[in-house]
Structures are given as C-alpha cells and as structure tokens.
Coordinates of C-alpha atoms and ligand atoms in Angstrom, one line a residue:
X1 CA -13.9 -18.5 -10.4
X2 CA -15.2 -16.3 -7.6
X3 CA -15.5 -12.6 -8.1
X4 CA -13.4 -10.6 -5.6
X5 CA -16.5 -8.8 -4.4
X6 CA -18.1 -12.1 -3.3
X7 CA -15.4 -12.8 -0.7
X8 CA -16.0 -11.8 3.0
X9 CA -15.0 -8.2 3.5
X10 CA -15.8 -5.4 6.1
X11 CA -16.5 -1.9 5.0
X12 CA -13.7 0.3 6.5
X13 CA -13.1 2.8 3.7
X14 CA -15.0 5.2 1.5
X15 CA -15.0 3.6 -1.9
X16 CA -14.7 4.2 -4.8
X17 CA -11.9 6.6 -4.3
X18 CA -11.9 9.4 -7.0
X19 CA -9.9 9.3 -10.2
X20 CA -9.1 12.6 -11.9
X21 CA -6.8 14.1 -14.4
X22 CA -3.7 16.0 -13.3
X23 CA -4.2 18.9 -15.7
X24 CA -1.1 21.0 -14.9
X25 CA 1.3 18.1 -14.8
X26 CA -0.2 16.6 -18.0
X27 CA 0.4 19.9 -19.8
X28 CA 3.9 20.3 -18.3
X29 CA 5.1 16.8 -19.1
X30 CA 3.2 16.3 -22.4
X31 CA 1.3 13.3 -20.9
X32 CA -2.3 12.3 -20.4
X33 CA -1.7 11.8 -16.7
X34 CA -4.4 10.8 -14.1
X35 CA -4.4 9.9 -10.4
X36 CA -6.3 7.4 -8.3
X37 CA -6.8 9.0 -4.9
X38 CA -6.4 6.1 -2.5
X39 CA -4.9 8.7 -0.2
X40 CA -8.6 9.6 0.3
X41 CA -9.6 6.1 1.3
X42 CA -11.5 7.3 4.3
X43 CA -9.9 5.9 7.5
X44 CA -7.1 7.6 9.5
X45 CA -5.2 9.8 7.0
X46 CA -6.2 7.5 4.2
X47 CA -3.9 5.2 2.2
X48 CA -3.6 1.8 0.5
X49 CA -3.7 -0.3 3.6
X50 CA -7.4 0.3 4.2
X51 CA -8.3 -2.0 1.2
X52 CA -6.2 -4.8 2.5
X53 CA -7.5 -4.5 6.0
X54 CA -11.1 -4.9 4.8
X55 CA -10.3 -8.5 3.9
X56 CA -7.9 -9.2 6.7
X57 CA -10.0 -8.0 9.5
X58 CA -13.1 -9.7 8.1
X59 CA -11.2 -12.9 8.7
X60 CA -10.1 -11.7 12.2
X61 CA -13.7 -11.0 13.1
X62 CA -14.9 -14.4 11.8
X63 CA -12.2 -16.1 14.0
X64 CA -13.5 -14.1 17.0
X65 CA -10.3 -12.2 17.6
X66 CA -10.3 -9.5 20.2
X67 CA -6.6 -8.4 19.8
X68 CA -5.0 -7.5 16.5
X69 CA -1.2 -7.6 16.1
X70 CA 0.9 -6.2 13.3
X71 CA 4.4 -5.0 12.7
X72 CA 6.6 -2.8 10.5
X73 CA 9.1 0.0 11.0
X74 CA 8.6 2.8 13.6
X75 CA 6.8 5.0 11.0
X76 CA 4.8 2.2 9.4
X77 CA 1.7 3.6 7.7
X78 CA 0.3 0.1 7.7
X79 CA 0.7 -0.3 11.5
X80 CA -1.0 3.1 12.1
X81 CA -3.9 2.2 9.8
X82 CA -4.3 -1.3 11.3
X83 CA -4.6 0.4 14.7
X84 CA -7.2 2.8 13.3
X85 CA -9.2 0.0 11.7
X86 CA -9.0 -2.1 14.9
X87 CA -10.3 0.9 16.9
X88 CA -13.1 1.4 14.4
X89 CA -14.1 -2.3 14.8
X90 CA -13.8 -2.3 18.6
X91 CA -10.8 -4.6 18.6
X92 CA -7.6 -3.9 20.5
X93 CA -4.5 -3.1 18.4
X94 CA -1.0 -4.1 19.6
X95 CA 1.9 -2.9 17.4
X96 CA 5.2 -4.6 17.8
X97 CA 7.5 -2.5 15.7
X98 CA 11.1 -2.7 14.6
X99 CA 13.2 -0.1 16.4
X100 CA 14.2 1.4 13.1
X101 CA 13.4 4.9 11.7
X102 CA 11.9 7.8 13.6
X103 CA 10.6 6.5 17.0
X104 CA 10.0 10.0 18.4
X105 CA 6.4 11.2 18.8
X106 CA 6.1 12.5 15.2
X107 CA 4.3 11.3 12.2
X108 CA 2.6 7.9 12.6
X109 CA 4.0 7.6 16.2
X110 CA 2.0 10.7 17.1
X111 CA -1.2 9.3 15.4
X112 CA -0.8 6.1 17.4
X113 CA -0.4 8.0 20.6
X114 CA -3.6 9.9 19.8
X115 CA -5.4 6.5 19.4
X116 CA -4.0 5.3 22.7
X117 CA -2.3 2.3 21.1
X118 CA 0.0 -0.2 22.8
X119 CA 3.2 0.3 20.8
X120 CA 6.2 -1.9 21.6
X121 CA 9.6 -1.6 19.9
X122 CA 12.0 -4.5 19.3
X123 CA 15.6 -4.0 18.5
X124 CA 15.7 -6.6 15.7
X125 CA 15.8 -6.8 11.9
X126 CA 14.3 -10.3 11.9
X127 CA 10.6 -10.5 11.6
X128 CA 10.7 -14.1 13.0
X129 CA 11.6 -12.5 16.4
X130 CA 8.6 -10.2 16.1
X131 CA 6.2 -12.9 15.2
X132 CA 7.4 -15.0 18.2
X133 CA 6.9 -12.0 20.4
X134 CA 3.3 -11.5 19.1
X135 CA 2.5 -15.1 20.1
X136 CA 4.1 -14.6 23.5
X137 CA 2.2 -11.4 24.2
X138 CA -1.1 -12.8 22.8
X139 CA -0.9 -15.9 24.8
X140 CA 0.1 -14.1 28.0
X141 CA -3.0 -11.8 27.6
X142 CA -5.2 -14.9 27.3
X143 CA -7.5 -13.4 24.5
X144 CA -8.1 -14.6 21.0
X145 CA -5.7 -12.7 18.7
X146 CA -5.1 -12.2 14.9
X147 CA -1.7 -11.6 13.4
X148 CA -1.3 -9.4 10.3
X149 CA 2.0 -9.6 8.5
X150 CA 4.2 -6.6 7.7
X151 CA 2.4 -4.4 5.2
X152 CA -0.7 -6.6 5.3
X153 CA 1.0 -8.3 2.3
X154 CA -0.3 -11.8 2.2
X155 CA -2.7 -13.3 -0.4
X156 CA -5.8 -12.3 1.5
X157 CA -4.6 -8.7 1.9
X158 CA -3.6 -8.5 -1.8
X159 CA -7.3 -9.1 -2.7
X160 CA -7.8 -5.5 -1.6
X161 CA -6.0 -4.4 -4.7
X162 CA -7.7 -6.9 -7.0
X163 CA -10.9 -5.2 -5.8
X164 CA -9.2 -1.8 -6.6
X165 CA -8.5 -2.9 -10.2
X166 CA -12.2 -4.0 -10.5
X167 CA -13.2 -0.6 -9.1
X168 CA -11.0 1.2 -11.7
X169 CA -12.5 -0.8 -14.5
X170 CA -15.9 0.4 -13.4
X171 CA -14.9 4.1 -13.2
X172 CA -15.3 4.5 -17.0
X173 CA -11.8 5.7 -18.1
X174 CA -9.4 3.3 -19.8
X175 CA -5.7 3.4 -19.0
X176 CA -2.7 2.0 -20.9
X177 CA -0.4 2.2 -17.8
X178 CA -0.9 2.0 -14.1
X179 CA 2.0 3.0 -11.8
X180 CA 2.3 2.2 -8.1
X181 CA 4.8 2.0 -5.2
X182 CA 6.0 -1.5 -4.2
X183 CA 7.1 -1.8 -0.5
X184 CA 5.9 -5.2 0.8
X185 CA 4.3 -6.4 -2.5
X186 CA 0.6 -6.8 -1.8
X187 CA -0.6 -3.6 -3.6
X188 CA 1.4 -4.4 -6.8
X189 CA 0.5 -8.1 -6.7
X190 CA -3.2 -7.3 -6.3
X191 CA -3.2 -4.7 -9.1
X192 CA -1.3 -7.0 -11.5
X193 CA -3.7 -9.8 -10.8
X194 CA -6.7 -7.5 -10.9
X195 CA -5.5 -6.1 -14.2
X196 CA -5.4 -9.6 -15.7
X197 CA -9.0 -10.1 -14.6
X198 CA -10.5 -6.6 -15.1
X199 CA -8.1 -4.3 -16.9
X200 CA -6.7 -6.4 -19.8
X201 CA -5.4 -3.4 -21.7
X202 CA -3.5 -1.9 -18.8
X203 CA 0.2 -2.5 -18.0
X204 CA 1.1 -2.4 -14.3
X205 CA 4.4 -0.9 -13.2
X206 CA 5.8 -1.3 -9.7
X207 CA 8.3 1.2 -8.3
X208 CA 10.4 -0.7 -5.7
X209 CA 11.1 1.4 -2.7
X210 CA 13.0 -1.4 -0.8
X211 CA 15.5 -4.0 -1.8
X212 CA 13.6 -7.3 -1.4
X213 CA 13.3 -9.8 -4.3
X214 CA 10.1 -8.3 -5.6
X215 CA 9.7 -10.3 -8.8
X216 CA 9.5 -13.5 -6.7
X217 CA 7.3 -11.9 -4.0
X218 CA 4.9 -10.4 -6.6
X219 CA 4.5 -13.7 -8.5
X220 CA 4.0 -15.7 -5.2
X221 CA 1.3 -13.3 -4.0
X222 CA -0.4 -13.1 -7.4
X223 CA -0.6 -16.9 -7.5
X224 CA -1.8 -17.3 -3.9
X225 CA -4.4 -14.6 -4.4
X226 CA -5.6 -16.2 -7.7
X227 CA -6.0 -19.5 -5.7
X228 CA -8.3 -17.7 -3.2
X229 CA -10.4 -16.7 -6.1
X230 CA -10.3 -20.2 -7.7
X231 CA -9.0 -18.3 -10.8
X232 CA -7.0 -20.5 -13.2
X233 CA -4.6 -18.1 -14.8
X234 CA -1.2 -18.3 -16.4
X235 CA 0.7 -15.9 -14.2
X236 CA 4.2 -14.8 -15.1
X237 CA 6.7 -12.0 -14.8
X238 CA 5.4 -10.7 -18.1
X239 CA 2.3 -9.5 -16.2
X240 CA 4.1 -6.5 -14.7
X241 CA 7.3 -4.5 -14.8
X242 CA 9.4 -3.4 -11.9
X243 CA 11.8 -0.5 -11.5
X244 CA 14.3 0.1 -8.7
X245 CA 13.5 3.5 -7.0
X246 CA 14.9 2.7 -3.6
X247 CA 17.7 5.3 -3.8
X248 CA 19.8 5.4 -0.6
X249 CA 17.7 2.9 1.2
X250 CA 14.2 2.0 2.5
X251 CA 12.6 5.0 4.2
X252 CA 15.6 7.2 3.5
X253 CA 14.5 10.1 1.2
X254 CA 16.1 10.3 -2.3
X255 CA 16.8 13.4 -4.2
X256 CA 14.5 12.4 -7.1
X257 CA 11.7 11.3 -4.7
X258 CA 11.8 14.6 -2.8
X259 CA 11.8 16.5 -6.1
X260 CA 8.7 14.5 -7.2
X261 CA 7.0 15.3 -3.9
X262 CA 7.6 19.0 -4.5
X263 CA 6.6 18.9 -8.1
X264 CA 3.2 17.3 -7.3
X265 CA 2.6 19.8 -4.4
X266 CA 3.6 22.8 -6.5
X267 CA 1.6 21.9 -9.6
X268 CA -1.4 20.1 -8.3
X269 CA -1.7 20.9 -4.5
X270 CA -1.5 17.1 -3.7
X271 CA 0.8 15.8 -1.1
X272 CA 2.9 12.7 -1.7
X273 CA 5.3 11.2 0.9
X274 CA 9.1 10.8 0.8
X275 CA 9.1 7.0 1.5
X276 CA 6.6 5.5 -1.0
X277 CA 4.6 7.7 -3.3
X278 CA 7.3 10.4 -3.9
X279 CA 9.8 7.7 -5.0
X280 CA 7.1 6.0 -7.1
X281 CA 6.1 9.2 -8.8
X282 CA 9.8 9.9 -9.5
X283 CA 9.8 6.5 -11.2
X284 CA 6.8 7.5 -13.4
X285 CA 8.6 10.7 -14.3
X286 CA 11.8 8.7 -15.3
X287 CA 9.7 6.4 -17.4
X288 CA 8.1 9.4 -19.2
X289 CA 11.5 10.9 -19.9
X290 CA 12.6 7.6 -21.4
X291 CA 9.6 7.5 -23.7
X292 CA 7.9 4.5 -22.0
X293 CA 4.5 6.1 -22.6
X294 CA 3.5 6.4 -26.3
X295 CA 1.8 9.7 -27.4
X296 CA -1.9 9.6 -26.5
X297 CA -1.6 6.8 -24.0
X298 CA -3.4 7.5 -20.7
X299 CA -1.4 6.9 -17.6
X300 CA -2.8 6.4 -14.1
X301 CA -0.7 7.0 -10.9
X302 CA -1.9 5.3 -7.7
X303 CA -1.6 7.7 -4.8
X304 CA -1.3 5.1 -2.0
X305 CA -1.2 7.6 0.9
X306 CA 1.6 7.9 3.4
X307 CA 0.7 11.4 4.8
X308 CA 1.9 10.3 8.3
X309 CA 5.4 9.8 7.0
X310 CA 5.5 13.3 5.5
X311 CA 5.6 14.6 9.1
X312 CA 8.3 12.3 10.4
X313 CA 11.1 12.3 7.8
X314 CA 13.4 15.3 7.3
X315 CA 13.4 16.4 3.7
X316 CA 16.1 18.5 2.0
X317 CA 15.4 22.3 2.1
Ligands
PLP401 C1 1.9 5.0 1.5 C2 2.3 3.7 1.0 N1 2.3 3.5 -0.3 C3 2.7 2.3 -0.8 C4 3.0 1.2 0.0 C5 3.5 0.0 -0.6 O1 2.5 -1.0 -0.6 P1 2.8 -2.5 -0.4 O2 3.4 -2.7 1.0 O3 1.5 -3.2 -0.6 O4 3.8 -2.9 -1.4 C6 2.9 1.4 1.4 C7 3.2 0.3 2.3 O5 4.1 -0.1 2.8 C8 2.5 2.6 1.9 O6 2.5 2.9 3.3

C-alpha cells in the first residue's frame, strides 16, 4: 500500500487546518463538540475543494495542461475554488456552469468576476452536454486542457479527504464521530476511506444535501480511491452512515439548515452556509437529539466552507 502523502500533490492550501472545541455549543447541547476548520484552508474563501484540487491539479500539471475546465451550478463553491487554484498556478480556468441557481453577480459569481474568469452557462441538467461542450471549447482553443468533474469528486480528488483523515489522526485528539456534508461524494468517500486507514475508532456520518444515490457513489469512490493507494481493504456500507438533510431541494435553504447557521453564528461566531454546512450541522443536531452520541463521546464537525454561497442565497428573516 502507498501512503496518501506519497502521491503527487501540489501545495495550494494552508494545512493542517485547526481543530478546536466549540465550548458554548458543547455546554448548550451537553456534548463534547469540536470543529475541523476546513473553511480556513487558505485559498479563495477556503473550503473543502482545496484538498481535492491539490491532487487533481498535480495531475493536470503533469499532463502539461494550460486550460482547466470544471462545472457545477451557478453558485458552485467548487467551480470558484478551481478558478482560484488555476489562477494561483498560472493556468487558465474556464467554467461551464449549469444555468441553475443564482446567476446574478452575487456570491461565487462575484468572486469569479473579480478573478476575471471565463464563465459560460448552459441551459441543461445533463452533465454529458457540459462535458461535450468542454471538449468542443478545449479543442477550438487548441491548447492542452484538463477536465475536472462536478465537485472534484472522482477517486483522485477524494484522496484529498483521505489526506484530511491522516491529518486529523496526527492532530492529537481522538474522536468517536466525524460529521460532514455530502454533495457530490468525494469528501465523504475520502473521509470514510481515510478513517479506515488512519482513524479506526471514528465513525463517519455523511449528511446528504442532494438526492443522488449516495451509498452507491460513496462505495464506488472509496473503492476507486483505495485502488489508487494499492490498499486491499474490505469496503462496505457499514463503513459510514448517511442521513437525508436535503430538505426542499439541493441549494434551496431548509428551515433546520438556516436555524443551524444562526445557532453556530450566535454561539460561536463561526459562519456556516445554507447549502452544505448549515444542513450538515442541522443533521448533527438531529443526531444529538436522537441520542446517537453516547455521553463522553467526542464529536468532530467538518466545516467544509461555502462562504461564497452565504452571500448568494436568500435566507428567512
Ligand atoms: C461548502 C461545501 N461543503 C461540502 C460540500 C460537499 O462535498 P462533496 O461535493 O465532496 O460531497 C461542498 C461541495 O459541493 C461544498 O461546496
């Protein structure tokens, strides 16, 4: 087996990100609750995509790519961070985004404008149309290009969160539970695989903020990422738990999610977002209410970023 830190990777973020206790929330909820600050990952406004991009763009550089394509919704944090990473590396980002969500110059659209990014919208719900368009544009520009899938969620990108699990294991505090948002699957798959390798006492819980078949997606990504590490592991659905926190729909704020955003802000001065981390934290609160965490068990919440989205979506007053 190869250690995740032996694989080719560029340095884009500021790692390790801090882990600290949420003192007020712990007292309020009767939990031993901690947070992993991947919102402070050091590129753009921070967030989980930086870890994936370190592996993906290392491959792009090795292949000699000058252009980097990716996709997502209009307010994709992943697309914005891919553009920031490409700028950092002197590559040219081109974003071909679904014309869904807030396309006005707010949130991540504003940040992309500030970076002078070529953003194109396609009125489609089918990523196959977008991937074909990436090839058409890439070939017409006559430069070597690299395509990153939606959310950076392929096996290579997922290694970023295997590396995160390794990082947590070396930060000196043990956790019984680790809770994260699951949107395209790479973060959760990487953490679940990384927990098997580096955090054997930690249960990983994914809070689904979309309606895709996440059990299947997570298992596939875990197995493909394990293959990249030559790790012979028995991977099954028992390696993680999933909870539906999508509410009214992907990228549509939910009442519980918005309440969780407010609770974190009011008690700890930390900003979650209404699309991913707010809904994920609402899932953690629901688990706590149901008694899923035994007394004395330490719980870690992954703050995966999303600040751009906070300034795009209208929340209830
Ligand atoms: C802020 C934030 N948190 C969590 C996620 C979910 O991560 P993943 O797409 O790897 O499931 C995303 C990505 O879509 C995100 O932007």
